[in-house]
Amino acid sequence: TSLPYREKVELAFFNHHLKGKGDWKAPAAYVFETGTNQWRTYGEWPPKAAKAKTLYFGPRGTLTFDAPKETADAFDEYPSDPARPVPFLDDVTIGMSKEYMTADQRFASTRPDVLVYETAVLEEDLTLAGPLSASLFASTTGTDSDFVVKLIDVYPNDLPDPDPNPANVRMGGYQQLVRGDIFRGRFRNSLEKPEAFEPGKPAKIAWSLPDVNHVFRRGHKVMIQIQSTWFPLANRNPQKFLKVTAAKPEDFQQATQRVFRSKDLPSGLGVLVLE
């Protein structure tokens, strides 16, 4: 996938600007499309044809484009313990491992401190192109909390393994991380003036995630995972409203988080769908 970029983009660019060769006419955006693993060109970014939609969290871990109809007390909850944080990888590495950006998330989806929402099997390709926008209505029994949103591509269970397969990767049911981001809840209303949570009271936490250009292929599923720790990508939040870097060991406490998914408090992930 790097050869077309070097030949059609980099080489053409440098030939034109350094050697005066060729007619360099760049599109507004050259974007690599994951899922299909090919380069795309667009006249603008995000693509004009992309339509804004929301993937809403539903009962029993469902994920759909349909807005929830449940009553105001509809929610899912999970424990968060900074002493047992959710890791960003399921193995031990020395230094920063770039593999986490597409790493299998099956190890996280089985944890009790991770919420999992998943679509039905896709009947046709689903292309997301542009920024993602998380919008959570959540509460905590503490006075501060982090929230992590991960967008995941779930592969079919019968997908064959690579051959050769020296790393012994099991591709059937692979949960590939597509995008993930974390937000410290105290900054939900202002980055300049952090605010404590009122324990047990729902609050809106909304933020933008990095752009994506990914195709979820027919036969795959879309998954979103929600958690409150992502160690050591983010330092542990004591889940108390205090300066995190000054927190003492006794300040770190367990908390119970709730994510609401009702008609009045709809949680979900805003996406741009390229049809």
Short mmCIF file of C-alpha atoms in Angstrom, two decimals:
data_model
loop_
_atom_site.label_atom_id
_atom_site.label_comp_id
_atom_site.label_asym_id
_atom_site.label_seq_id
_atom_site.Cartn_x
_atom_site.Cartn_y
_atom_site.Cartn_z
CA THR A 1 0.00 0.00 0.00
CA SER A 2 2.96 2.36 0.40
CA LEU A 3 4.22 1.98 -3.20
CA PRO A 4 1.28 3.79 -4.88
CA TYR A 5 1.69 6.65 -2.41
CA ARG A 6 5.42 6.98 -3.07
CA GLU A 7 4.99 6.81 -6.83
CA LYS A 8 1.79 8.84 -7.38
CA VAL A 9 2.04 11.36 -4.58
CA GLU A 10 5.54 11.81 -3.17
CA LEU A 11 7.50 11.28 -6.38
CA ALA A 12 5.13 13.40 -8.46
CA PHE A 13 5.25 16.17 -5.84
CA PHE A 14 9.04 16.30 -5.64
CA ASN A 15 9.53 15.95 -9.40
CA HIS A 16 7.29 18.97 -9.93
CA HIS A 17 8.61 21.23 -7.18
CA LEU A 18 12.30 20.26 -7.21
CA LYS A 19 12.91 19.32 -10.86
CA GLY A 20 10.15 21.16 -12.69
CA LYS A 21 8.85 17.91 -14.18
CA GLY A 22 5.25 16.89 -14.66
CA ASP A 23 2.00 18.69 -13.94
CA TRP A 24 1.31 18.37 -10.21
CA LYS A 25 -2.38 18.80 -9.52
CA ALA A 26 -3.19 17.61 -6.04
CA PRO A 27 -6.76 16.87 -4.96
CA ALA A 28 -8.06 18.50 -1.80
CA ALA A 29 -7.42 15.26 0.08
CA TYR A 30 -5.48 12.06 -0.46
CA VAL A 31 -6.78 9.66 2.19
CA PHE A 32 -5.89 6.06 2.91
CA GLU A 33 -9.02 3.96 3.31
CA THR A 34 -8.61 1.23 5.90
CA GLY A 35 -10.75 -1.86 5.60
CA THR A 36 -10.17 -1.94 1.83
CA ASN A 37 -6.52 -0.80 2.11
CA GLN A 38 -6.44 1.60 -0.82
CA TRP A 39 -5.86 5.30 -1.45
CA ARG A 40 -8.81 7.60 -2.14
CA THR A 41 -8.96 11.15 -3.50
CA TYR A 42 -11.62 13.65 -2.50
CA GLY A 43 -12.49 17.15 -3.68
CA GLU A 44 -13.00 18.18 -0.06
CA TRP A 45 -12.70 16.73 3.41
CA PRO A 46 -14.88 15.45 4.90
CA PRO A 47 -16.39 14.25 1.62
CA LYS A 48 -19.42 16.28 0.60
CA ALA A 49 -21.45 13.11 0.03
CA ALA A 50 -20.96 11.90 3.62
CA LYS A 51 -24.17 12.02 5.67
CA ALA A 52 -24.25 12.66 9.41
CA LYS A 53 -25.71 9.80 11.43
CA THR A 54 -25.47 8.50 14.98
CA LEU A 55 -24.77 4.99 16.18
CA TYR A 56 -26.93 4.75 19.31
CA PHE A 57 -26.43 2.42 22.26
CA GLY A 58 -29.39 0.13 22.80
CA PRO A 59 -30.60 -2.56 25.23
CA ARG A 60 -28.71 -5.84 25.54
CA GLY A 61 -25.61 -4.36 23.97
CA THR A 62 -27.18 -3.48 20.64
CA LEU A 63 -25.88 -0.72 18.38
CA THR A 64 -28.08 0.81 15.67
CA PHE A 65 -28.78 4.02 13.76
CA ASP A 66 -32.22 4.13 15.40
CA ALA A 67 -32.68 6.63 18.21
CA PRO A 68 -33.60 4.98 21.53
CA LYS A 69 -37.21 4.81 22.70
CA GLU A 70 -36.56 3.55 26.24
CA THR A 71 -37.65 5.45 29.33
CA ALA A 72 -35.39 7.81 31.26
CA ASP A 73 -34.07 5.11 33.60
CA ALA A 74 -32.55 2.99 30.81
CA PHE A 75 -28.82 2.62 31.40
CA ASP A 76 -25.91 0.19 31.54
CA GLU A 77 -23.36 0.28 34.33
CA TYR A 78 -19.86 -1.00 34.98
CA PRO A 79 -17.30 -0.81 37.78
CA SER A 80 -14.13 1.25 37.44
CA ASP A 81 -11.15 0.49 39.64
CA PRO A 82 -7.95 2.51 39.07
CA ALA A 83 -6.05 -0.25 40.87
CA ARG A 84 -7.07 -2.67 38.08
CA PRO A 85 -7.15 -0.49 34.95
CA VAL A 86 -8.06 -1.73 31.49
CA PRO A 87 -4.76 -2.06 29.58
CA PHE A 88 -4.31 -0.86 26.02
CA LEU A 89 -2.78 -4.22 24.99
CA ASP A 90 -3.22 -7.76 26.20
CA ASP A 91 0.51 -8.43 26.43
CA VAL A 92 3.53 -6.82 28.04
CA THR A 93 5.77 -4.62 25.93
CA ILE A 94 8.84 -2.49 26.56
CA GLY A 95 8.27 1.02 25.34
CA MET A 96 5.38 2.22 23.19
CA SER A 97 3.99 -0.43 20.87
CA LYS A 98 2.42 0.97 17.69
CA GLU A 99 0.50 -2.28 17.24
CA TYR A 100 -2.14 -1.08 19.69
CA MET A 101 -3.68 1.09 16.95
CA THR A 102 -5.18 -1.99 15.26
CA ALA A 103 -4.88 -4.46 18.13
CA ASP A 104 -7.44 -7.19 18.83
CA GLN A 105 -9.83 -5.96 21.54
CA ARG A 106 -11.31 -9.33 22.48
CA PHE A 107 -9.36 -9.25 25.72
CA ALA A 108 -11.19 -6.05 26.70
CA SER A 109 -14.69 -7.01 25.56
CA THR A 110 -14.81 -9.84 28.11
CA ARG A 111 -13.95 -7.61 31.08
CA PRO A 112 -16.71 -6.54 33.51
CA ASP A 113 -15.38 -2.96 33.49
CA VAL A 114 -15.96 -2.53 29.73
CA LEU A 115 -19.36 -1.92 28.11
CA VAL A 116 -19.82 -3.47 24.66
CA TYR A 117 -22.34 -2.40 21.99
CA GLU A 118 -22.49 -4.19 18.64
CA THR A 119 -24.47 -4.01 15.40
CA ALA A 120 -26.01 -6.95 13.61
CA VAL A 121 -23.94 -8.50 10.83
CA LEU A 122 -23.65 -5.93 8.04
CA GLU A 123 -25.50 -6.85 4.86
CA GLU A 124 -23.46 -4.38 2.81
CA ASP A 125 -20.28 -2.33 3.18
CA LEU A 126 -20.46 0.62 5.57
CA THR A 127 -17.99 3.45 4.92
CA LEU A 128 -17.27 6.06 7.59
CA ALA A 129 -15.37 9.12 6.36
CA GLY A 130 -14.62 12.15 8.53
CA PRO A 131 -14.50 13.07 12.22
CA LEU A 132 -16.23 11.06 14.93
CA SER A 133 -18.16 12.72 17.75
CA ALA A 134 -18.78 10.96 21.04
CA SER A 135 -21.85 11.99 23.03
CA LEU A 136 -22.35 10.23 26.34
CA PHE A 137 -24.89 10.82 29.06
CA ALA A 138 -23.16 9.27 32.03
CA SER A 139 -22.91 9.35 35.79
CA THR A 140 -20.37 8.21 38.34
CA THR A 141 -20.46 7.52 42.04
CA GLY A 142 -17.21 9.49 42.31
CA THR A 143 -16.61 13.18 41.67
CA ASP A 144 -14.43 12.78 38.57
CA SER A 145 -14.00 10.12 35.92
CA ASP A 146 -12.49 9.40 32.54
CA PHE A 147 -14.45 7.95 29.64
CA VAL A 148 -12.95 6.02 26.74
CA VAL A 149 -14.75 5.36 23.46
CA LYS A 150 -13.34 2.75 21.08
CA LEU A 151 -14.66 2.10 17.56
CA ILE A 152 -14.00 -1.50 16.52
CA ASP A 153 -14.33 -3.59 13.36
CA VAL A 154 -15.48 -7.13 14.23
CA TYR A 155 -14.42 -9.73 11.67
CA PRO A 156 -16.56 -12.75 10.72
CA ASN A 157 -16.09 -15.84 12.86
CA ASP A 158 -15.22 -17.99 9.83
CA LEU A 159 -12.48 -15.72 8.48
CA PRO A 160 -9.40 -17.84 7.72
CA ASP A 161 -6.09 -17.21 9.46
CA PRO A 162 -3.15 -15.83 7.48
CA ASP A 163 -0.82 -18.35 5.86
CA PRO A 164 1.95 -18.43 6.95
CA ASN A 165 0.96 -17.41 10.46
CA PRO A 166 4.11 -17.15 12.63
CA ALA A 167 2.37 -14.92 15.20
CA ASN A 168 -0.50 -17.43 15.53
CA VAL A 169 -3.12 -14.74 14.91
CA ARG A 170 -6.74 -15.88 14.99
CA MET A 171 -8.65 -13.73 12.51
CA GLY A 172 -12.05 -15.33 13.06
CA GLY A 173 -13.91 -12.90 15.34
CA TYR A 174 -10.96 -10.49 15.45
CA GLN A 175 -11.96 -7.15 17.03
CA GLN A 176 -9.77 -4.59 15.27
CA LEU A 177 -9.39 -1.21 16.92
CA VAL A 178 -10.22 1.47 14.34
CA ARG A 179 -10.26 4.58 16.55
CA GLY A 180 -10.14 5.22 20.26
CA ASP A 181 -9.97 8.30 22.44
CA ILE A 182 -10.27 9.29 26.08
CA PHE A 183 -11.86 12.32 27.76
CA ARG A 184 -11.39 13.49 31.33
CA GLY A 185 -14.88 14.20 32.58
CA ARG A 186 -14.02 17.23 34.70
CA PHE A 187 -13.48 19.18 31.46
CA ARG A 188 -16.89 18.32 29.99
CA ASN A 189 -18.14 21.91 30.17
CA SER A 190 -14.88 23.86 29.97
CA LEU A 191 -11.19 23.19 29.51
CA GLU A 192 -10.37 26.29 31.55
CA LYS A 193 -12.74 25.66 34.46
CA PRO A 194 -12.94 21.97 35.44
CA GLU A 195 -16.03 20.86 37.35
CA ALA A 196 -16.69 18.00 39.72
CA PHE A 197 -19.43 15.48 39.02
CA GLU A 198 -22.39 15.31 41.35
CA PRO A 199 -22.33 11.62 42.35
CA GLY A 200 -25.08 9.65 40.65
CA LYS A 201 -26.32 12.57 38.54
CA PRO A 202 -26.23 12.14 34.73
CA ALA A 203 -24.07 14.63 32.83
CA LYS A 204 -23.34 15.07 29.15
CA ILE A 205 -19.78 14.33 28.02
CA ALA A 206 -19.14 15.18 24.39
CA TRP A 207 -15.92 15.43 22.41
CA SER A 208 -14.50 14.92 18.92
CA LEU A 209 -12.41 11.89 18.04
CA PRO A 210 -9.78 11.82 15.26
CA ASP A 211 -11.03 11.49 11.69
CA VAL A 212 -11.51 8.08 10.13
CA ASN A 213 -11.78 6.69 6.62
CA HIS A 214 -12.72 3.07 7.17
CA VAL A 215 -14.88 0.51 5.41
CA PHE A 216 -16.65 -2.04 7.58
CA ARG A 217 -17.05 -4.85 5.05
CA ARG A 218 -20.17 -6.86 4.40
CA GLY A 219 -20.30 -9.73 6.91
CA HIS A 220 -18.46 -7.69 9.56
CA LYS A 221 -19.99 -5.91 12.57
CA VAL A 222 -19.44 -2.50 14.14
CA MET A 223 -18.60 -2.49 17.84
CA ILE A 224 -18.19 0.32 20.35
CA GLN A 225 -16.54 -0.25 23.71
CA ILE A 226 -16.88 2.13 26.67
CA GLN A 227 -14.51 2.06 29.63
CA SER A 228 -12.98 4.47 32.18
CA THR A 229 -9.32 3.44 32.22
CA TRP A 230 -6.80 2.89 29.42
CA PHE A 231 -3.46 2.22 31.02
CA PRO A 232 -0.77 3.34 30.44
CA LEU A 233 -1.96 5.44 27.47
CA ALA A 234 -3.67 7.69 30.04
CA ASN A 235 -2.66 8.20 33.65
CA ARG A 236 -5.05 6.76 36.20
CA ASN A 237 -7.82 9.02 37.42
CA PRO A 238 -8.35 8.69 41.20
CA GLN A 239 -12.06 9.30 40.48
CA LYS A 240 -11.97 12.14 42.97
CA PHE A 241 -12.06 15.79 41.98
CA LEU A 242 -8.48 16.75 42.79
CA LYS A 243 -5.23 17.38 40.96
CA VAL A 244 -4.40 13.97 39.52
CA THR A 245 -0.62 14.45 39.62
CA ALA A 246 -0.86 15.29 43.34
CA ALA A 247 -3.09 12.33 44.23
CA LYS A 248 -1.88 10.07 47.02
CA PRO A 249 -2.38 6.28 46.97
CA GLU A 250 -5.29 6.56 49.39
CA ASP A 251 -7.06 9.02 47.05
CA PHE A 252 -7.65 6.41 44.37
CA GLN A 253 -11.10 4.89 44.74
CA GLN A 254 -13.46 2.54 42.95
CA ALA A 255 -16.56 3.94 41.29
CA THR A 256 -19.63 2.71 39.48
CA GLN A 257 -20.28 4.29 36.10
CA ARG A 258 -23.59 4.45 34.30
CA VAL A 259 -24.12 5.16 30.62
CA PHE A 260 -27.68 6.17 29.81
CA ARG A 261 -29.42 5.16 26.57
CA SER A 262 -32.93 6.53 26.82
CA LYS A 263 -35.07 8.77 24.64
CA ASP A 264 -34.23 11.75 26.83
CA LEU A 265 -30.61 10.78 27.49
CA PRO A 266 -29.38 9.16 24.25
CA SER A 267 -25.73 8.09 24.20
CA GLY A 268 -23.95 7.27 20.98
CA LEU A 269 -21.23 8.01 18.46
CA GLY A 270 -21.78 10.53 15.68
CA VAL A 271 -20.36 9.42 12.34
CA LEU A 272 -20.30 10.52 8.70
CA VAL A 273 -21.53 7.75 6.40
CA LEU A 274 -20.35 7.78 2.79
CA GLU A 275 -23.12 6.26 0.69
#
